[in-house]
Structure formats: C-alpha cells, structure tokens
PDB file of C-alpha atoms in Angstrom:
ATOM      1  CA  GLY T  15     161.360  54.270  96.904  1.00 50.00           C
ATOM      2  CA  GLY T  16     163.220  57.685  99.235  1.00 63.00           C
ATOM      3  CA  LYS T  17     163.817  57.637 102.646  1.00 71.00           C
ATOM      4  CA  GLN T  18     160.166  58.161 104.817  1.00 80.00           C
ATOM      5  CA  TYR T  19     160.256  61.844 106.189  1.00 85.00           C
ATOM      6  CA  THR T  20     159.965  61.042 110.353  1.00 89.00           C
ATOM      7  CA  LEU T  21     158.334  63.772 112.401  1.00 88.00           C
ATOM      8  CA  ALA T  22     158.127  63.791 116.073  1.00 90.00           C
ATOM      9  CA  ASP T  23     155.464  66.114 118.145  1.00 88.00           C
ATOM     10  CA  GLY T  24     157.437  68.887 120.640  1.00 82.00           C
ATOM     11  CA  ASP T  25     155.454  70.843 123.342  1.00 76.00           C
ATOM     12  CA  ILE T  26     154.037  73.696 124.235  1.00 87.00           C
ATOM     13  CA  ILE T  27     154.487  76.377 126.536  1.00 92.00           C
ATOM     14  CA  TRP T  28     152.100  78.847 126.471  1.00 92.00           C
ATOM     15  CA  GLN T  29     149.068  76.418 126.345  1.00 91.00           C
ATOM     16  CA  ARG T  30     150.633  74.450 129.384  1.00 92.00           C
ATOM     17  CA  MET T  31     150.986  77.452 131.432  1.00 94.00           C
ATOM     18  CA  PHE T  32     147.213  78.222 131.550  1.00 91.00           C
ATOM     19  CA  TYR T  33     146.305  74.493 131.478  1.00 92.00           C
ATOM     20  CA  LEU T  34     147.887  74.977 134.585  1.00 93.00           C
ATOM     21  CA  ARG T  35     147.430  77.926 135.884  1.00 92.00           C
ATOM     22  CA  GLY T  36     143.907  79.583 134.202  1.00 94.00           C
ATOM     23  CA  TYR T  37     143.876  81.591 131.485  1.00 93.00           C
ATOM     24  CA  GLY T  38     142.259  84.556 133.110  1.00 95.00           C
ATOM     25  CA  ALA T  39     144.978  84.413 135.857  1.00 95.00           C
ATOM     26  CA  ILE T  40     148.046  83.800 133.725  1.00 95.00           C
ATOM     27  CA  LEU T  41     147.449  86.581 131.763  1.00 95.00           C
ATOM     28  CA  GLU T  42     147.388  88.607 135.128  1.00 95.00           C
ATOM     29  CA  ASP T  43     150.440  87.185 136.562  1.00 95.00           C
ATOM     30  CA  LEU T  44     152.272  88.261 133.227  1.00 95.00           C
ATOM     31  CA  LEU T  45     151.615  91.750 133.896  1.00 95.00           C
ATOM     32  CA  LEU T  46     151.428  91.817 137.878  1.00 96.00           C
ATOM     33  CA  TYR T  47     153.794  89.027 138.980  1.00 96.00           C
ATOM     34  CA  PRO T  48     156.043  88.396 136.114  1.00 95.00           C
ATOM     35  CA  GLU T  49     158.713  86.651 138.120  1.00 96.00           C
ATOM     36  CA  ARG T  50     156.514  83.966 139.592  1.00 94.00           C
ATOM     37  CA  CYS T  51     155.224  83.555 135.865  1.00 95.00           C
ATOM     38  CA  ALA T  52     158.938  83.133 134.337  1.00 96.00           C
ATOM     39  CA  ALA T  53     159.103  80.905 137.446  1.00 96.00           C
ATOM     40  CA  LEU T  54     156.345  78.791 135.815  1.00 96.00           C
ATOM     41  CA  ARG T  55     157.608  79.121 132.287  1.00 96.00           C
ATOM     42  CA  ASP T  56     160.984  77.761 132.925  1.00 96.00           C
ATOM     43  CA  LEU T  57     160.215  74.723 134.793  1.00 95.00           C
ATOM     44  CA  ILE T  58     157.925  73.749 131.614  1.00 95.00           C
ATOM     45  CA  ILE T  59     161.327  74.857 129.316  1.00 95.00           C
ATOM     46  CA  THR T  60     163.165  72.528 131.413  1.00 95.00           C
ATOM     47  CA  VAL T  61     161.106  69.355 130.875  1.00 94.00           C
ATOM     48  CA  MET T  62     160.727  70.430 127.520  1.00 94.00           C
ATOM     49  CA  VAL T  63     164.337  70.496 127.068  1.00 95.00           C
ATOM     50  CA  ARG T  64     165.235  67.359 128.026  1.00 95.00           C
ATOM     51  CA  ARG T  65     162.259  65.618 126.109  1.00 94.00           C
ATOM     52  CA  VAL T  66     163.319  67.251 123.028  1.00 95.00           C
ATOM     53  CA  GLU T  67     167.049  66.445 123.781  1.00 96.00           C
ATOM     54  CA  ARG T  68     166.204  62.683 123.994  1.00 95.00           C
ATOM     55  CA  LEU T  69     164.197  62.893 120.787  1.00 94.00           C
ATOM     56  CA  CYS T  70     167.126  64.615 119.053  1.00 95.00           C
ATOM     57  CA  GLU T  71     169.037  61.187 119.908  1.00 96.00           C
ATOM     58  CA  LEU T  72     166.932  59.347 117.638  1.00 94.00           C
ATOM     59  CA  ASP T  73     168.960  58.920 114.224  1.00 92.00           C
ATOM     60  CA  ASP T  74     165.998  58.663 112.082  1.00 93.00           C
ATOM     61  CA  LEU T  75     163.995  61.669 113.340  1.00 94.00           C
ATOM     62  CA  ASP T  76     164.147  64.341 110.592  1.00 95.00           C
ATOM     63  CA  GLY T  77     162.313  66.985 112.393  1.00 95.00           C
ATOM     64  CA  ILE T  78     160.405  68.050 115.563  1.00 95.00           C
ATOM     65  CA  HIS T  79     157.113  69.744 115.716  1.00 95.00           C
ATOM     66  CA  PHE T  80     156.329  72.476 118.167  1.00 95.00           C
ATOM     67  CA  ARG T  81     152.531  73.838 118.768  1.00 92.00           C
ATOM     68  CA  ASP T  82     151.361  76.645 120.470  1.00 94.00           C
ATOM     69  CA  ASP T  83     148.369  78.719 119.974  1.00 93.00           C
ATOM     70  CA  TRP T  84     149.097  82.339 119.743  1.00 96.00           C
ATOM     71  CA  GLY T  85     146.351  83.999 118.390  1.00 95.00           C
ATOM     72  CA  THR T  86     142.985  84.801 118.542  1.00 95.00           C
ATOM     73  CA  GLN T  87     140.639  85.732 115.387  1.00 93.00           C
ATOM     74  CA  GLN T  88     141.828  89.478 115.576  1.00 94.00           C
ATOM     75  CA  SER T  89     145.091  89.501 116.978  1.00 95.00           C
ATOM     76  CA  LEU T  90     148.293  88.258 119.463  1.00 96.00           C
ATOM     77  CA  MET T  91     146.547  87.119 122.526  1.00 95.00           C
ATOM     78  CA  ILE T  92     149.345  89.509 124.284  1.00 96.00           C
ATOM     79  CA  ARG T  93     151.608  92.710 123.043  1.00 96.00           C
ATOM     80  CA  PRO T  94     153.751  91.471 120.426  1.00 97.00           C
ATOM     81  CA  ALA T  95     156.460  93.371 122.827  1.00 97.00           C
ATOM     82  CA  LEU T  96     155.503  91.456 125.690  1.00 97.00           C
ATOM     83  CA  TRP T  97     155.926  88.097 123.894  1.00 97.00           C
ATOM     84  CA  ARG T  98     159.386  88.981 122.517  1.00 98.00           C
ATOM     85  CA  SER T  99     160.570  89.606 125.905  1.00 97.00           C
ATOM     86  CA  PHE T 100     158.995  86.857 127.595  1.00 97.00           C
ATOM     87  CA  PHE T 101     158.554  84.149 125.402  1.00 97.00           C
ATOM     88  CA  LYS T 102     160.622  84.367 122.140  1.00 97.00           C
ATOM     89  CA  PRO T 103     163.730  83.506 124.182  1.00 97.00           C
ATOM     90  CA  ALA T 104     162.095  80.588 125.730  1.00 96.00           C
ATOM     91  CA  TYR T 105     160.940  78.792 121.895  1.00 96.00           C
ATOM     92  CA  GLY T 106     164.760  80.032 120.914  1.00 97.00           C
ATOM     93  CA  ARG T 107     166.409  77.980 123.114  1.00 95.00           C
ATOM     94  CA  LEU T 108     164.254  74.749 122.169  1.00 94.00           C
ATOM     95  CA  PHE T 109     164.621  75.516 118.903  1.00 96.00           C
ATOM     96  CA  ALA T 110     168.307  76.067 119.051  1.00 97.00           C
ATOM     97  CA  VAL T 111     168.315  72.433 120.661  1.00 97.00           C
ATOM     98  CA  ALA T 112     166.836  70.747 117.968  1.00 96.00           C
ATOM     99  CA  ARG T 113     168.688  72.858 114.840  1.00 97.00           C
ATOM    100  CA  ASP T 114     172.212  72.020 116.606  1.00 97.00           C
ATOM    101  CA  ALA T 115     170.993  68.094 116.052  1.00 97.00           C
ATOM    102  CA  GLY T 116     170.514  68.636 112.575  1.00 96.00           C
ATOM    103  CA  LYS T 117     166.633  68.549 113.259  1.00 96.00           C
ATOM    104  CA  HIS T 118     164.223  70.438 111.035  1.00 96.00           C
ATOM    105  CA  VAL T 119     161.958  72.981 113.431  1.00 96.00           C
ATOM    106  CA  TRP T 120     158.419  73.079 112.460  1.00 96.00           C
ATOM    107  CA  PHE T 121     155.963  74.853 114.366  1.00 96.00           C
ATOM    108  CA  HIS T 122     151.822  75.500 114.648  1.00 95.00           C
ATOM    109  CA  SER T 123     149.894  78.174 115.745  1.00 95.00           C
ATOM    110  CA  ASP T 124     146.403  79.319 114.914  1.00 93.00           C
ATOM    111  CA  GLY T 125     145.117  83.217 114.914  1.00 94.00           C
ATOM    112  CA  ALA T 126     146.387  86.127 113.626  1.00 96.00           C
ATOM    113  CA  ILE T 127     150.006  85.853 114.527  1.00 97.00           C
ATOM    114  CA  GLY T 128     151.292  88.024 111.804  1.00 96.00           C
ATOM    115  CA  GLU T 129     152.957  90.509 113.737  1.00 97.00           C
ATOM    116  CA  ILE T 130     155.408  87.522 115.484  1.00 98.00           C
ATOM    117  CA  ILE T 131     156.098  85.509 112.366  1.00 97.00           C
ATOM    118  CA  PRO T 132     159.389  87.131 111.679  1.00 97.00           C
ATOM    119  CA  ASP T 133     160.580  86.518 115.125  1.00 98.00           C
ATOM    120  CA  LEU T 134     159.572  82.918 114.608  1.00 98.00           C
ATOM    121  CA  ILE T 135     161.844  82.350 111.641  1.00 97.00           C
ATOM    122  CA  GLU T 136     164.431  84.372 112.946  1.00 97.00           C
ATOM    123  CA  ILE T 137     164.996  82.007 116.155  1.00 97.00           C
ATOM    124  CA  GLY T 138     164.617  78.889 113.875  1.00 96.00           C
ATOM    125  CA  VAL T 139     161.393  78.143 112.551  1.00 96.00           C
ATOM    126  CA  GLN T 140     161.748  76.173 109.246  1.00 95.00           C
ATOM    127  CA  VAL T 141     158.375  75.078 108.687  1.00 95.00           C
ATOM    128  CA  LEU T 142     155.551  77.046 109.697  1.00 96.00           C
ATOM    129  CA  ASN T 143     151.685  75.961 110.042  1.00 95.00           C
ATOM    130  CA  PRO T 144     149.288  79.057 110.403  1.00 95.00           C
ATOM    131  CA  GLN T 145     145.651  79.862 109.885  1.00 94.00           C
ATOM    132  CA  VAL T 146     146.684  81.309 105.913  1.00 94.00           C
ATOM    133  CA  ASP T 147     143.100  82.809 106.050  1.00 93.00           C
ATOM    134  CA  VAL T 148     143.024  84.678 109.349  1.00 95.00           C
ATOM    135  CA  VAL T 149     146.496  85.661 108.764  1.00 95.00           C
ATOM    136  CA  GLY T 150     145.935  86.648 105.045  1.00 94.00           C
ATOM    137  CA  ARG T 151     147.400  85.358 102.142  1.00 94.00           C
ATOM    138  CA  GLU T 152     149.139  88.426 100.801  1.00 94.00           C
ATOM    139  CA  ARG T 153     150.810  89.134 103.787  1.00 95.00           C
ATOM    140  CA  LEU T 154     151.630  85.346 104.960  1.00 94.00           C
ATOM    141  CA  SER T 155     153.603  85.404 101.341  1.00 92.00           C
ATOM    142  CA  ALA T 156     154.943  88.627 101.546  1.00 93.00           C
ATOM    143  CA  LEU T 157     156.604  87.519 105.417  1.00 94.00           C
ATOM    144  CA  CYS T 158     157.262  84.062 104.781  1.00 92.00           C
ATOM    145  CA  ARG T 159     158.080  83.128 100.662  1.00 88.00           C
ATOM    146  CA  GLY T 160     161.733  82.810 100.398  1.00 87.00           C
ATOM    147  CA  ARG T 161     162.460  82.364 103.973  1.00 90.00           C
ATOM    148  CA  VAL T 162     160.136  79.323 105.532  1.00 93.00           C
ATOM    149  CA  CYS T 163     158.168  76.616 103.974  1.00 93.00           C
ATOM    150  CA  ILE T 164     154.362  76.846 104.611  1.00 94.00           C
ATOM    151  CA  GLU T 165     152.272  74.238 106.002  1.00 94.00           C
ATOM    152  CA  ALA T 166     149.134  75.725 104.575  1.00 91.00           C
ATOM    153  CA  ASP T 167     145.788  74.494 106.281  1.00 89.00           C
ATOM    154  CA  ILE T 168     143.117  74.987 103.944  1.00 94.00           C
ATOM    155  CA  ASP T 169     140.296  77.116 106.002  1.00 93.00           C
ATOM    156  CA  ARG T 170     138.324  74.499 108.578  1.00 92.00           C
ATOM    157  CA  GLN T 171     136.380  76.926 109.353  1.00 92.00           C
ATOM    158  CA  TRP T 172     134.191  77.958 106.487  1.00 94.00           C
ATOM    159  CA  VAL T 173     135.900  76.393 103.107  1.00 97.00           C
ATOM    160  CA  LEU T 174     136.236  72.912 103.981  1.00 96.00           C
ATOM    161  CA  PRO T 175     132.982  72.358 106.145  1.00 97.00           C
ATOM    162  CA  TYR T 176     130.571  74.540 103.874  1.00 97.00           C
ATOM    163  CA  GLY T 177     132.575  75.627 100.808  1.00 97.00           C
ATOM    164  CA  THR T 178     131.904  73.646  97.450  1.00 98.00           C
ATOM    165  CA  PRO T 179     134.671  70.911  95.915  1.00 98.00           C
ATOM    166  CA  GLU T 180     135.552  73.791  93.376  1.00 98.00           C
ATOM    167  CA  ASP T 181     135.726  76.243  96.580  1.00 98.00           C
ATOM    168  CA  VAL T 182     137.849  73.882  97.967  1.00 97.00           C
ATOM    169  CA  ARG T 183     140.182  73.431  94.764  1.00 97.00           C
ATOM    170  CA  ALA T 184     140.355  77.289  94.080  1.00 97.00           C
ATOM    171  CA  ALA T 185     141.757  77.557  98.093  1.00 97.00           C
ATOM    172  CA  VAL T 186     144.474  75.098  97.087  1.00 96.00           C
ATOM    173  CA  ARG T 187     145.794  76.521  93.627  1.00 96.00           C
ATOM    174  CA  ALA T 188     145.697  80.202  95.693  1.00 96.00           C
ATOM    175  CA  ASP T 189     148.030  78.403  98.489  1.00 94.00           C
ATOM    176  CA  ILE T 190     150.633  77.160  95.901  1.00 93.00           C
ATOM    177  CA  GLU T 191     150.621  80.339  93.756  1.00 92.00           C
ATOM    178  CA  ALA T 192     151.111  82.243  97.053  1.00 91.00           C
ATOM    179  CA  PHE T 193     153.791  80.044  98.656  1.00 92.00           C
ATOM    180  CA  GLY T 194     154.909  77.260  96.382  1.00 88.00           C
ATOM    181  CA  GLY T 195     157.950  77.649  93.901  1.00 76.00           C
ATOM    182  CA  ALA T 196     161.847  77.628  93.771  1.00 71.00           C
ATOM    183  CA  ASP T 197     161.718  80.658  96.298  1.00 69.00           C
ATOM    184  CA  GLY T 198     159.382  79.365  99.007  1.00 66.00           C
ATOM    185  CA  GLY T 199     157.699  76.495  99.914  1.00 88.00           C
ATOM    186  CA  TYR T 200     154.342  74.631  99.884  1.00 90.00           C
ATOM    187  CA  ILE T 201     153.279  71.896 102.091  1.00 92.00           C
ATOM    188  CA  GLY T 202     149.174  70.928 101.317  1.00 91.00           C
ATOM    189  CA  ARG T 203     147.271  70.018 104.249  1.00 91.00           C
ATOM    190  CA  GLY T 204     143.763  70.060 105.601  1.00 92.00           C
ATOM    191  CA  GLU T 205     142.089  69.157 108.583  1.00 91.00           C
ATOM    192  CA  VAL T 206     139.716  67.262 108.183  1.00 92.00           C
ATOM    193  CA  ALA T 207     136.141  66.277 110.939  1.00 92.00           C
ATOM    194  CA  GLY T 208     132.942  64.746 110.774  1.00 94.00           C
ATOM    195  CA  ASP T 209     131.130  67.878 109.395  1.00 95.00           C
ATOM    196  CA  VAL T 210     133.647  67.898 105.789  1.00 97.00           C
ATOM    197  CA  PRO T 211     131.954  66.231 103.319  1.00 97.00           C
ATOM    198  CA  TRP T 212     133.278  63.810 101.374  1.00 97.00           C
ATOM    199  CA  GLU T 213     133.196  65.349  97.897  1.00 97.00           C
ATOM    200  CA  ASN T 214     135.457  68.243  99.543  1.00 97.00           C
ATOM    201  CA  ILE T 215     137.952  65.767 101.043  1.00 97.00           C
ATOM    202  CA  LEU T 216     138.559  64.198  97.543  1.00 97.00           C
ATOM    203  CA  ALA T 217     138.878  67.532  95.976  1.00 98.00           C
ATOM    204  CA  LEU T 218     141.452  68.628  98.768  1.00 96.00           C
ATOM    205  CA  PHE T 219     143.900  65.641  98.187  1.00 95.00           C
ATOM    206  CA  ASP T 220     143.236  65.301  94.319  1.00 97.00           C
ATOM    207  CA  GLU T 221     143.950  68.890  94.182  1.00 96.00           C
ATOM    208  CA  ILE T 222     147.110  68.987  96.272  1.00 93.00           C
ATOM    209  CA  ARG T 223     148.440  65.814  94.509  1.00 92.00           C
ATOM    210  CA  LYS T 224     147.557  67.217  90.601  1.00 92.00           C
ATOM    211  CA  HIS T 225     150.022  69.906  91.353  1.00 86.00           C
TER     212      HIS T 225
END
C-alpha cells in the first residue's frame, strides 16, 4: 500500500532534429552549418521546456522520462566533444527544469554511449536506461555504481528472443550483481515483443521478483 510512483514521458531533441531534417543532412549541418543547426535545436528546446514546465505543475508526478538514441552498436553517432559542446547544455537546461521542481530525471539511450554517461550524470540524470550489453556491464558498473540508478534492459537482440530461460535468469542476476545494492541502484526491465518465447517472459519476471 504505498504511493504509486508516477512517471511522465518526456521528449527528444536529437531524433526530432533528424526526423525533421533527415539524418544525413543533420550530420552535415552540425559541421557545415552549425548556426542553422543550432537554430533548429533551440526551436525544439523552446517547445520542450514549456512541455516539461507544464508536466512539473502536476503535484502527483514523481519523474520525467526523457529519451534519445545516441549510440550505434559500435560508438557514439557524433564525436563526444561535439556532443558536449552542442547538445549537453540543451539537455542540462531541460533536466534542470525537472530537478528544480523536485522531479526525478530518467534518460534512455540505446547504443554505445559510455563516453557521455559521466556527462549525463553531471547534468542531472538520476535513472539511466542504457543497452547494458552494448556499453558493457563492467564498464557501466564502473561508471554508474553509487552515482545513478540503472534501469537495466535485458538484451532484446539475443538473450530474450533466442536465449534459454536460464540465459534470461543469468542476465538478470548479472545485472543485479553489477548495479544492485546499497551503493548502487537497479530496476529490472525487459522489452518483450512477439519474438520472445513465453517461457523467457516468465523467467524474466520471476527472476526479477525473486531478487
């Protein structure tokens, strides 16, 4: 019987930019036309700040879940230095609105984002939802344990759809060992689609519940 935790869906910057402009074009703009690219970013940020401000007026809201996929399976989509100079202040502005209102900041990004995780924590992320297997469990633990809570997605590219129930259970236990405990934070999570066997779904929830 405690209070239910209420989480609102935030918004995206990077993905919205390339949805509007095109992925190849926006990558070129970042280097060739940075002022034009910044103008588009700032238009999006203006709308998003107002949206977050309105969400923060809800007394029963505990947190806001922002998302932007920044990694490929091998690396960040742009140079970390460019991300820090061009995008980090924009996210910092958004996160500050939520944090100043007493709301928790959650952030999701797929891909190899290890290089910017310290930056995300620095600007206010409290719950991070990364691709554990892509960043690397040991590296993620070293970067995050004791600093930020990990909402750990069990690998949906291989383990959930193609692994055995014991593979799923082992992945849950490995995440708990890496991120759980008094000096860390762990939220179990698995994204289930039609390609995930029922036995693996049961194993996922049972192992999370057990621990």
